[in-house]
Coordinates of C-alpha atoms and ligand atoms in Angstrom, one line a residue:
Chain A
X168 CA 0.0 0.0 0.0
X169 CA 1.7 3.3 -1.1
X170 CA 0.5 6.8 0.9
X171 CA 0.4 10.0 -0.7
X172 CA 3.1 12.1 1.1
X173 CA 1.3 15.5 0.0
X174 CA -0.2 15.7 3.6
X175 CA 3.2 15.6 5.3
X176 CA 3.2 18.9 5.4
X177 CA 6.3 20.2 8.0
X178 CA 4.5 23.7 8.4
X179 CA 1.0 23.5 9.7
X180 CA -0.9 24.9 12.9
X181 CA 0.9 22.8 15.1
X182 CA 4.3 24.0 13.9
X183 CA 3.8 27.7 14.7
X184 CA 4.2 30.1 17.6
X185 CA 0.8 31.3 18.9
X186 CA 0.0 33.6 22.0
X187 CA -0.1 32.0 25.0
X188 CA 0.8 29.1 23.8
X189 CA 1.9 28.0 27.4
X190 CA -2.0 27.5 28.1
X191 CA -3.7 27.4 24.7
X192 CA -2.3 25.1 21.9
X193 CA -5.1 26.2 19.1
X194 CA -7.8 28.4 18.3
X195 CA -10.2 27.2 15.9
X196 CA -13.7 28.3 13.9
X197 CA -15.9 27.2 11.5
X198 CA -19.3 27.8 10.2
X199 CA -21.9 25.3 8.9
X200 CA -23.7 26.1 5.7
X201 CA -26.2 24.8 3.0
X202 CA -27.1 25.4 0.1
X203 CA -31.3 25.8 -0.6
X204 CA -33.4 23.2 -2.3
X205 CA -30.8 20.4 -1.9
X206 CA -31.5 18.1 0.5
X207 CA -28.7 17.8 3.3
X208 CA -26.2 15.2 2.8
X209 CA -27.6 12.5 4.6
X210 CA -30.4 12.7 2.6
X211 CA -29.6 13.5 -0.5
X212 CA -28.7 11.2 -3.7
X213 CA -25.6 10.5 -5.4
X214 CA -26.5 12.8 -8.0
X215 CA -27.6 15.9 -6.0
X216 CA -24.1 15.0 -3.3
X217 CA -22.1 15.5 -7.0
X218 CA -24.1 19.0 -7.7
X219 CA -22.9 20.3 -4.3
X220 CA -19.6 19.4 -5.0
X221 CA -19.5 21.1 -8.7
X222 CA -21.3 24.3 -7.2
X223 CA -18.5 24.5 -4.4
X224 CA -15.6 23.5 -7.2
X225 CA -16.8 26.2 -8.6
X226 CA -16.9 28.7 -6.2
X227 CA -13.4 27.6 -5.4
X228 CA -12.0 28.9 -8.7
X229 CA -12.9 32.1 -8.1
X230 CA -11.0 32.1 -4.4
X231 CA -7.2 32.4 -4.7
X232 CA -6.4 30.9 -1.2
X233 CA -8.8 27.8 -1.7
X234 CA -7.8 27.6 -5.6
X235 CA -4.0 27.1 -5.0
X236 CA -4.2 24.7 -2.2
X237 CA -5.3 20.9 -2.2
X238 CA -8.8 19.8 -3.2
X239 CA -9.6 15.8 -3.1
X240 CA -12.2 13.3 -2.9
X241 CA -12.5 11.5 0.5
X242 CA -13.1 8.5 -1.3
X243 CA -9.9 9.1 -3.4
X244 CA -8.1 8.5 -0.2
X245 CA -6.9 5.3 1.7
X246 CA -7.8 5.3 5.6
X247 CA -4.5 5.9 6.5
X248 CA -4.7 9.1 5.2
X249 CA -7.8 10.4 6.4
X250 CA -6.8 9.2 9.7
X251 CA -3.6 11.3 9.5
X252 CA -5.7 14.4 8.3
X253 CA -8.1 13.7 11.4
X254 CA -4.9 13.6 13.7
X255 CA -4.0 16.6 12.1
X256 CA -7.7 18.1 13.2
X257 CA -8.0 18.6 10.1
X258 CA -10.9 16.4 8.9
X259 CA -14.0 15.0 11.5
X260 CA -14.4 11.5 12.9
X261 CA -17.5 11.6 10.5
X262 CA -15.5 12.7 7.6
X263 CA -12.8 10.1 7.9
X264 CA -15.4 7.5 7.4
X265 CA -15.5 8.4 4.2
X266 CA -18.8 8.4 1.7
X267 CA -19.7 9.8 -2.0
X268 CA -19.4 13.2 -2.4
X269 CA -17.5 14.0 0.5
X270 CA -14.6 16.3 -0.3
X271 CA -12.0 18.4 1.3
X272 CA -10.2 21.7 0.7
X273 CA -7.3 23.3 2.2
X274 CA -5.6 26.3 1.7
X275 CA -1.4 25.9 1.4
X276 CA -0.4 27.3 4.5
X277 CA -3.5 24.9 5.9
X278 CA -5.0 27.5 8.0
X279 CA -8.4 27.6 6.3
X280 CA -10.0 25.0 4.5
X281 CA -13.6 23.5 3.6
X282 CA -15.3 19.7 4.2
X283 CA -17.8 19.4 1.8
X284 CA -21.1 16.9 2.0
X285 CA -20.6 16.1 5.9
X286 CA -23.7 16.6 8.1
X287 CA -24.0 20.2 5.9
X288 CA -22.7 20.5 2.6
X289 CA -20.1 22.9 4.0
X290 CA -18.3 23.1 6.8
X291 CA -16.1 26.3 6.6
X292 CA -13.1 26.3 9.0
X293 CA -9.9 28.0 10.3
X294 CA -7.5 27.0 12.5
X295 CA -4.4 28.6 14.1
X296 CA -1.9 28.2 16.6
X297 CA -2.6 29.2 20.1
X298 CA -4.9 32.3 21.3
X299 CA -6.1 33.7 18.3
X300 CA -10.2 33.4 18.5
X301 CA -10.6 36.4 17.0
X302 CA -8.3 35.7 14.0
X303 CA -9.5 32.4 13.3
X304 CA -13.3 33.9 13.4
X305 CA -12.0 36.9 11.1
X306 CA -10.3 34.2 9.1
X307 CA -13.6 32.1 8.7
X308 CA -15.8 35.1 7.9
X309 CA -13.5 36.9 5.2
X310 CA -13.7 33.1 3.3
X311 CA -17.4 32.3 4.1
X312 CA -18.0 35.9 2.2
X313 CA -16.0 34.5 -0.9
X314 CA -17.8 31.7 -1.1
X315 CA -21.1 33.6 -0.6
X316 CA -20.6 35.8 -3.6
X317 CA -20.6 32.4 -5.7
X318 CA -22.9 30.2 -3.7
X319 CA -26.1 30.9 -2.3
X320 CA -26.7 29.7 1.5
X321 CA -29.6 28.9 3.0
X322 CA -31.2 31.3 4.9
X323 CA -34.2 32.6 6.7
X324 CA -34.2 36.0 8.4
X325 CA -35.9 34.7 11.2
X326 CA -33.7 31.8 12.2
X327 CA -30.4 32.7 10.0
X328 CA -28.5 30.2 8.8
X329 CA -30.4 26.8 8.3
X330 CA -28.5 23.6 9.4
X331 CA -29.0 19.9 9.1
X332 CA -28.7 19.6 13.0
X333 CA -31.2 22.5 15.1
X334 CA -27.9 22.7 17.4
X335 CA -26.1 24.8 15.0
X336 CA -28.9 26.8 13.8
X337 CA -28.0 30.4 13.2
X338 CA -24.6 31.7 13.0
X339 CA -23.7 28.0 12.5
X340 CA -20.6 29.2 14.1
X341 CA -18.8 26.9 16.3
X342 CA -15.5 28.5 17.5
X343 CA -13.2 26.6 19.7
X344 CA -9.6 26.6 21.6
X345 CA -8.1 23.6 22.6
X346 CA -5.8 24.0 26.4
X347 CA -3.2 22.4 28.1
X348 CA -3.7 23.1 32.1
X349 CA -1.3 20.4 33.9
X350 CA -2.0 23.3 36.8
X351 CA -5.6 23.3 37.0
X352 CA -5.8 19.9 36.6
X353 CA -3.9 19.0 40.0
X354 CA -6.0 20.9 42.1
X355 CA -10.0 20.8 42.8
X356 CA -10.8 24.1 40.7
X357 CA -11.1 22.8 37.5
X358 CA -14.2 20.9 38.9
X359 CA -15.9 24.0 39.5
X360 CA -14.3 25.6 36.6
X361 CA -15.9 22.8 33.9
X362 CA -19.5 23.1 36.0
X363 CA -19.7 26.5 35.6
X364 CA -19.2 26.8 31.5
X365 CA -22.7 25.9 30.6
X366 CA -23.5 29.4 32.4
X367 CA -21.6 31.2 29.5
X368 CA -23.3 28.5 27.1
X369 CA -20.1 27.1 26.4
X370 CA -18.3 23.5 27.2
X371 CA -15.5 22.3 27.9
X372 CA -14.0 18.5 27.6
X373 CA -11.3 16.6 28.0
X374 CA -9.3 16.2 24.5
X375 CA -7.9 13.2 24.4
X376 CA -9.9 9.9 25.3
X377 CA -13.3 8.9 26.0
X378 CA -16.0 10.6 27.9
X379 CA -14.2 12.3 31.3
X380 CA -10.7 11.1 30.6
X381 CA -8.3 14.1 30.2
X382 CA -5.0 12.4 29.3
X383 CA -2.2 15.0 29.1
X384 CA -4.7 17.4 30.7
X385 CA -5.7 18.7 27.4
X386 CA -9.1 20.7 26.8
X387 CA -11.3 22.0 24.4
X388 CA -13.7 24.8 24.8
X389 CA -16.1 25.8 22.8
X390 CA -19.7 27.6 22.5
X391 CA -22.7 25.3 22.8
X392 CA -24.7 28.0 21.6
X393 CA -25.0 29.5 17.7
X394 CA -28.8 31.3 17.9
X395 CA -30.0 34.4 19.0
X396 CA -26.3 35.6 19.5
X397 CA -23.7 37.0 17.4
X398 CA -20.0 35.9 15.9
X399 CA -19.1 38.9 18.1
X400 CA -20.4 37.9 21.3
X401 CA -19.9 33.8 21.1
X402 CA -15.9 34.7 20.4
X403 CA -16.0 37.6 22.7
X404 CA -17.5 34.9 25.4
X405 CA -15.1 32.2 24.7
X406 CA -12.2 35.4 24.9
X407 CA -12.9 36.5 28.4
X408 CA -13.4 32.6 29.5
X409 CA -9.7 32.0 28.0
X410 CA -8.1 35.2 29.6
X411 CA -9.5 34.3 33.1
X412 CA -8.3 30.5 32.8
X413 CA -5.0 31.8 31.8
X414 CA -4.2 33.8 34.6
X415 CA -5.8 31.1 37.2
X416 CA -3.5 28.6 34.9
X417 CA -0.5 30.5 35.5
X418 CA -1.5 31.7 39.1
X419 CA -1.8 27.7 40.0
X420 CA 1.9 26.8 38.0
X421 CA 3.1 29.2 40.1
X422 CA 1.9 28.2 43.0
X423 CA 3.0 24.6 42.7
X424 CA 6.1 25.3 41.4
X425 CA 6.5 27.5 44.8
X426 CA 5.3 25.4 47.2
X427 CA 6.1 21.8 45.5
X428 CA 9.1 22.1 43.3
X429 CA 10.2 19.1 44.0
X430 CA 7.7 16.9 43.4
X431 CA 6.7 19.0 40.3
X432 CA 10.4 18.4 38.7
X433 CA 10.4 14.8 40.1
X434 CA 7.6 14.4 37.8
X435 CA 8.6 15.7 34.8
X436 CA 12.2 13.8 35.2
X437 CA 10.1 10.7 35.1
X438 CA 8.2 11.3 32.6
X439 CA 11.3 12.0 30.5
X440 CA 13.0 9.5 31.9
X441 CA 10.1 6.8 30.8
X442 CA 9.7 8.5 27.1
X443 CA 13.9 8.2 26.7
X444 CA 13.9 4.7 27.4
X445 CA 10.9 2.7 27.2
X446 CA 10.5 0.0 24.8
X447 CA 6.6 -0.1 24.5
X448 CA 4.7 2.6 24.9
X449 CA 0.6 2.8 24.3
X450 CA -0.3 6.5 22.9
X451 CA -2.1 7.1 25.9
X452 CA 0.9 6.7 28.1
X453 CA 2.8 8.8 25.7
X454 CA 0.1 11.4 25.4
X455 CA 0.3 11.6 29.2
X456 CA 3.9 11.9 29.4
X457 CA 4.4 14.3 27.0
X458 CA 1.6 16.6 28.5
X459 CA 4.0 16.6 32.2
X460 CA 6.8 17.9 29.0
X461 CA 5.1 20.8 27.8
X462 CA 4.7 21.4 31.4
X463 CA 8.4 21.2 31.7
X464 CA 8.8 24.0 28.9
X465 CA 7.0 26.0 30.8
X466 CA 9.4 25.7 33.9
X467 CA 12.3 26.1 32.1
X468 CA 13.2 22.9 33.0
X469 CA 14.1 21.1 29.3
X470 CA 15.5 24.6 28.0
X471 CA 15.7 23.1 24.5
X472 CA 12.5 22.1 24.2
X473 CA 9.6 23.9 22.4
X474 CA 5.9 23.8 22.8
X475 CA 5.6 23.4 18.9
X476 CA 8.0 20.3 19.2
X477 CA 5.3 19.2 21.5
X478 CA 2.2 19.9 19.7
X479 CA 4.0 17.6 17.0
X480 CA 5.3 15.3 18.8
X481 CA 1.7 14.3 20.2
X482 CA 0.2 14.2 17.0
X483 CA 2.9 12.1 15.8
X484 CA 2.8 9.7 18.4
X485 CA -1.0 9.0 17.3
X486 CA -1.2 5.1 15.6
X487 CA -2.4 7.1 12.0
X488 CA 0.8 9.3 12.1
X489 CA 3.4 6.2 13.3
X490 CA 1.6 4.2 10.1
X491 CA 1.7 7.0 8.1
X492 CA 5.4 7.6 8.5
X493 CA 6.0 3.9 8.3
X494 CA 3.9 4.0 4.7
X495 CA 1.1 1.2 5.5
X496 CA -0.6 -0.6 8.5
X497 CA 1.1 -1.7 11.5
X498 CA -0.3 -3.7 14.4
X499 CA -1.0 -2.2 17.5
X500 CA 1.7 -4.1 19.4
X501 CA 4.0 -3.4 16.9
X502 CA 2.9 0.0 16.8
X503 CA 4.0 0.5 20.7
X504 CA 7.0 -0.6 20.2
X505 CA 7.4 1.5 17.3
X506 CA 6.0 4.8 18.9
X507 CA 8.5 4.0 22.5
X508 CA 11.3 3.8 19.5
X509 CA 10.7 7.1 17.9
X510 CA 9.9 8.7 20.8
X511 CA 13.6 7.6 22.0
X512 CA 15.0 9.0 19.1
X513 CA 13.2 12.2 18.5
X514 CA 13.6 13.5 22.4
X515 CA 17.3 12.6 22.7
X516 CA 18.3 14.5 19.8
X517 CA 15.7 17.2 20.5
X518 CA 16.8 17.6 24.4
X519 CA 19.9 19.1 26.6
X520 CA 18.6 18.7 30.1
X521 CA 19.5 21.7 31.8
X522 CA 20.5 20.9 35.1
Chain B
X293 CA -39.9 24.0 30.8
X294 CA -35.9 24.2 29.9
X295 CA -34.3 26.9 31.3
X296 CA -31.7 29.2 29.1
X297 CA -28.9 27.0 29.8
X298 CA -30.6 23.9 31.8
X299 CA -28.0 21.7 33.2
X300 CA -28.0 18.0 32.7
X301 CA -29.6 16.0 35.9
X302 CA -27.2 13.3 36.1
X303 CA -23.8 14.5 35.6
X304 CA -24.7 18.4 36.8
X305 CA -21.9 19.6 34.4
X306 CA -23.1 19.6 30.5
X307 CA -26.2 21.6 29.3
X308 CA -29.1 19.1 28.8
X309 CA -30.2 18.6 25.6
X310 CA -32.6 15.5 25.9
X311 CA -35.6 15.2 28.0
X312 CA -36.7 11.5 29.1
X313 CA -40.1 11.3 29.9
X314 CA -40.4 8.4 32.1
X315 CA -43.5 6.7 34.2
X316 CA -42.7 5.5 37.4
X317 CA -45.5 4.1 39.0
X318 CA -48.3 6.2 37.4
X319 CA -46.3 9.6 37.8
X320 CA -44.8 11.6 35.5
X321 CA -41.0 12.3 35.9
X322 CA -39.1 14.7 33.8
X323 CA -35.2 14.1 33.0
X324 CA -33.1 16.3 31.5
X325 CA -29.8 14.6 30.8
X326 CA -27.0 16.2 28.5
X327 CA -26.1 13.9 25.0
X328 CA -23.4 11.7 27.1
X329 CA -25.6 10.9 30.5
X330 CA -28.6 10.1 27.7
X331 CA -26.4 7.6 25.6
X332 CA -25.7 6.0 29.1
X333 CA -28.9 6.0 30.3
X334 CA -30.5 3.5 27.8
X335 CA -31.0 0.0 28.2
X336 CA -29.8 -0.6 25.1
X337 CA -26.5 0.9 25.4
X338 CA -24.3 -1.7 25.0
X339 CA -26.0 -3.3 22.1
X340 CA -25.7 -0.1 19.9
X341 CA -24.9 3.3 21.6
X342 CA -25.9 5.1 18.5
X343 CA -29.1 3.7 17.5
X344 CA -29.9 4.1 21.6
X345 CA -29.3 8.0 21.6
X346 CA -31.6 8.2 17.9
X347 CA -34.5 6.0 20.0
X348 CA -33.8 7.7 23.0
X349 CA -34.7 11.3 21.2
X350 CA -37.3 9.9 20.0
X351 CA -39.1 8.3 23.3
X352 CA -40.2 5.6 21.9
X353 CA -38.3 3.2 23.7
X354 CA -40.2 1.4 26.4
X355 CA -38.1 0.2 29.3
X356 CA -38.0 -2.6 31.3
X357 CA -39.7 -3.6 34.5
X358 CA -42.3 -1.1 36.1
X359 CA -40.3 2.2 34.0
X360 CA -41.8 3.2 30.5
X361 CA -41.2 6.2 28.6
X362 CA -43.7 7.9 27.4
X363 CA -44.1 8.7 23.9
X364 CA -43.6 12.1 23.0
X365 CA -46.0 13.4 20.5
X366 CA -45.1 12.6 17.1
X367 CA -47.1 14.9 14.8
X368 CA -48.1 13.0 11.3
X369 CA -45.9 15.7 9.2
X370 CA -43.8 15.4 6.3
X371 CA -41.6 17.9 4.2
X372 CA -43.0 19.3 1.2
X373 CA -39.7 19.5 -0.5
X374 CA -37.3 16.6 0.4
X375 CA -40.6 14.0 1.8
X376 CA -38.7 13.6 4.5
X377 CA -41.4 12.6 7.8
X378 CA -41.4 14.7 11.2
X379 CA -40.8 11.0 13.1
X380 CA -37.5 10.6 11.6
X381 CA -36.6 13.6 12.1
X382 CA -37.1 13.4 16.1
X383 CA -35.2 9.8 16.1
X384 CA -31.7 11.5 14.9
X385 CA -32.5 15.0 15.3
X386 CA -31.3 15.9 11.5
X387 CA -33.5 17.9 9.1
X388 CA -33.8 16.8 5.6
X389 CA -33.3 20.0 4.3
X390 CA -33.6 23.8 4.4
X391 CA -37.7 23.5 3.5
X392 CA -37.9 21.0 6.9
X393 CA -37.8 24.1 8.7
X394 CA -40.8 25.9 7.4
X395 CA -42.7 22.6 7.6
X396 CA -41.7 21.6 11.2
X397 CA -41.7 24.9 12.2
X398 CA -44.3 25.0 15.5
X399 CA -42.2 22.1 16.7
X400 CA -38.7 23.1 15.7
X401 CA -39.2 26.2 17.5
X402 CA -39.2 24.2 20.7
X403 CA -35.8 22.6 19.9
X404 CA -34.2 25.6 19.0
X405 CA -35.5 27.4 22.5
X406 CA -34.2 24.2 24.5
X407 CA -30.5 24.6 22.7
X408 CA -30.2 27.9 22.3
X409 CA -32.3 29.9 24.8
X410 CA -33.1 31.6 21.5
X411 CA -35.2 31.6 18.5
X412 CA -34.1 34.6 16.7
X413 CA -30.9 35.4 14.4
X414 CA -28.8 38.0 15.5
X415 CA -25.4 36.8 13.7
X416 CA -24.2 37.7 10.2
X417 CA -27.1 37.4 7.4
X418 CA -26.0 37.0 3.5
X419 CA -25.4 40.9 2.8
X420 CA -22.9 41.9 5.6
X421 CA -20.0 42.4 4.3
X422 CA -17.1 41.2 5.7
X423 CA -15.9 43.7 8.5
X424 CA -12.9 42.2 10.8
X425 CA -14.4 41.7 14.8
X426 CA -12.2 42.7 17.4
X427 CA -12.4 42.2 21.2
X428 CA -14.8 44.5 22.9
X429 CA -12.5 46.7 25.4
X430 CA -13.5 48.3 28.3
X431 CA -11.2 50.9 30.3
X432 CA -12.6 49.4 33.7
X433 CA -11.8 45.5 33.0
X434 CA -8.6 47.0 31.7
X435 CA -7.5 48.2 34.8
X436 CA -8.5 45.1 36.9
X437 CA -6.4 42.9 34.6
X438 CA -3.9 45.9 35.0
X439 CA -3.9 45.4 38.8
X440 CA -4.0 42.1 38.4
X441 CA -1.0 42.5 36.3
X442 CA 0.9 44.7 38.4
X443 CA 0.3 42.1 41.7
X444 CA 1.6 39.3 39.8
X445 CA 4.7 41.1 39.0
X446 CA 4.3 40.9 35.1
X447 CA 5.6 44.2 33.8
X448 CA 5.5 43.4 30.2
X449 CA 1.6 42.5 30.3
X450 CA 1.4 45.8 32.7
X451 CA 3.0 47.9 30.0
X452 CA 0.8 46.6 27.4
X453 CA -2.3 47.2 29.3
X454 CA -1.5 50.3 30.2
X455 CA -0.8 51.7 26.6
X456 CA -4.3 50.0 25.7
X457 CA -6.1 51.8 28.4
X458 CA -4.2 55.0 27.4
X459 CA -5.9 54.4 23.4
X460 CA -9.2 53.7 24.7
X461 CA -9.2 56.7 27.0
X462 CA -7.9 58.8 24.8
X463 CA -10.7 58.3 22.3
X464 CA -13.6 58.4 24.9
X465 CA -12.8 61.8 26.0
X466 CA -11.1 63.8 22.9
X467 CA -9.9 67.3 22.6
X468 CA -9.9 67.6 26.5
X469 CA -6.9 70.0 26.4
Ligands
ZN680 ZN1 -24.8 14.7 31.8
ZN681 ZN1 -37.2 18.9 4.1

């Protein structure tokens, strides 16, 4: 089986610096539209799934940083590759399925792109590296009005933009900015933190695993809801939520480091010490380990170290990424042992332990 | 009735955004249970947690022992434009298409209220044109976060905050000299 190496991109969100990006590794937005008259994808037929793909190719011709980017067919890729584009956070759980119709777009520098036929024919999106809510929204809108000078949306003045799924009804705006709080985490105010979001009609969940898990003690936040509010004031919301959790973030790393150094170091030491020399390693383990790392940046206490080596180094330690690299599909046993391997590798080079 | 942002009944941390109508012995009891608590909440979870969460939306599922859910009404509608029937519509709470919302529209509204709190647009409509958004500033929560700023010792962000406060000032009260 032979991947297509276009989506080994070295410079994406990931690689960048971002604000903040001691707390908040991404900011992201994107919009859900339709076009009238065609059913939404779920229900529509192969034929009218093909129309809303020619409508949107079309549309794309006419919009430089869509045009001169990549444009396939999900179906036109093997699973490996939609998985590594769904690692990336670049393509939905439902979109790496794949299905007819269903196509993708991405701009070169992969900070906007498009999923076409999904649960709405379009979902519009941006994504950036750390704080930038306001960006990515500005991002989204300056495309979504491209596209809406060749494409007609659905509409209704009443209930503004009409989506497959009442939940997104509206602005179909869903902006969101995924954290890493290794502070919060260790003590009982996140508890009271995550209870109170619903208040501000946001939510927040753990990032990586199932249900209440929060390996690594990464989150994502973002507005629950998209009616009867505007793009200003869900982003401005989601804004003063992030500034807040910074500052109680930092106030908490602080703190610990203060009071607890050296169990805080102790920590971090192991976790290194377990990611330079383990044989096996699960990508839960590692996601774990590496989030007590990025910690460690933070601290000053692996001075070569980056927070984007970090944010890549997590991705790549996900089973689609290891396969990728390795060009076809690998066991999960053998995939431990080849994760704990290039994990080995990758952090001895990339580390000079300051002392 | 939901609240704006009702919170779910079992876990007390997501916004609800099922109601499980049960009948325990003769009475009427209301749930409110966010996505996740609902998905658990079914007897037929383990079978098939996504076709429980559809028939769970749709309350037609009739549990075991003394429990049953009542059925919530289920209009005999159906889309002009894409056929697409109201009933399907409430087991996986996706619309057919754009013209669904006309046609459901007395029942829709409801949803809408219970997610949103809202049933009117006030976001972006087809004509705006694309103006950048910013961050609203005040000068007041400026200088909190300068205090805070100044108390934690961070004399970079203090600096910054400061100069913002001075532009936002400055433009409230012009000419003043
Ligand atoms: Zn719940
Ligand atoms: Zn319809």
């Amino acid at each position: 089986m032979t991947t297509d190496k276009r989506f080994a991109l070295s410079d994406q969100w990931m690689d960048r610096e971002g604000p903040e990006q001691h707390v908040v590794v991404s900011s992201r937005a994107r919009y859900a539209r339709n076009l009238p008259r065609i059913p939404f994808p779920a229900r529509a037929s192969a034929e009218e799934l093909q129309t809303v793909v020619k409508q949107v190719t079309n549309a794309v011709d006419t919009i430089p940083i869509l045009k001169d980017g990549m444009h396939f067919s999900i179906n036109d890729l093997v699973s490996l590759e939609r998985n590594y584009l769904k690692e990336n956070h670049l393509i939905s759980t439902e979109m790496e399925k794949g299905g007819q119709g269903r196509a993708m777009f991405l701009s070169s520098d992969i900070t906007v792109g498009m999923m076409v036929n999904e649960e709405d024919h379009l979902r519009i999106f941006s994504l950036l590296s750390g704080f930038q809510p306001f960006d990515a929204l500005n991002a989204l809108i300056e495309l979504e009005a491209q596209l809406s000078e060749a494409i007609d949306f659905a509409y209704s003045t009443h209930y503004g933009y009409l989506t497959a799924c009442p939940t997104n009804t509206g602005t179909g705006l869903r902006a969101s900015v995924m954290l890493h709080l290794p502070g919060l985490s260790a003590t009982k105010q996140l508890h009271s933190i995550l209870k109170a979001m619903p208040r501000h009609g946001l939510t927040m969940r753990g990032f990586y695993g199932e249900n209440s898990d929060n390996m690594g003690d990464f989150y994502q936040l973002s507005n629950e809801v998209t009616l009867g509010i505007t793009e200003q004031q869900i982003v401005q919301r989601i804004h003063e939520v992030i500034e807040d959790l910074v500052k109680k973030e930092e106030a908490v790393r602080s703190k610990l480091y203060g009071v607890r150094m050296g169990a805080v170091e102790d920590e971090m030491w192991r976790a290194f010490g377990l990611l330079t020399n383990a044989r096996a390693m699960s990508s839960q383990e590692a996601v774990i380990l590496l989030g007590k790392l990025r910690y460690g940046i933070d601290q000053g206490t692996f001075a070569s170290l980056t927070h984007q080596a970090l944010n890549r180094l997590i991705i790549e330690v996900q089973p689609g990424h290891l396969q990728y690299s390795r060009g076809g599909e690998v066991g999960e046993q053998a995939r431990d042992w080849l994760r704990a391997d290039y994990l080995r590798r990758t952090l001895t080079d990339l580390i000079t332990p300051s002392e | 009735m939901l609240g704006k942002h009702q919170i779910c009944m079992q876990c007390q941390l997501n916004q609800a955004a099922v109601k499980l109508t049960k009948l325990v012995k003769g009475t009427v009891e209301e749930l409110w249970l966010c996505p996740d608590c609902a998905a658990r909440h079914s007897p037929f979870q383990k079978k098939n947690p996504t076709i429980n969460l559809n028939a769970l939306l749709s309350g037609i599922l009739s549990q075991a022992g003394e429990e049953a859910e009542a059925a919530i009404e289920q209009p005999d509608l159906t889309c002009p434009t894409c056929g697409m029937p109201y009933a399907s519509y409430r087991t996986t709470l996706l619309l057919g298409c754009s013209d669904c919302y006309e046609a459901f529209e007395t029942h829709l509204v409801n949803d809408l209220r219970k997610f949103h709190g809202e049933t009117v647009h006030l976001g972006r409509s087809p004509r705006d044109p694309a103006m950048p958004v910013t961050p609203q500033r005040n000068a007041a929560e400026l200088r909190r976060r300068l205090d805070n700023a100044i108390a934690a010792e961070n004399f970079e962000l203090a600096a910054k905050l400061r100069d913002e406060i001075r532009l936002i000032t400055d433009s409230e009260v012009p000419n003043q000299s």
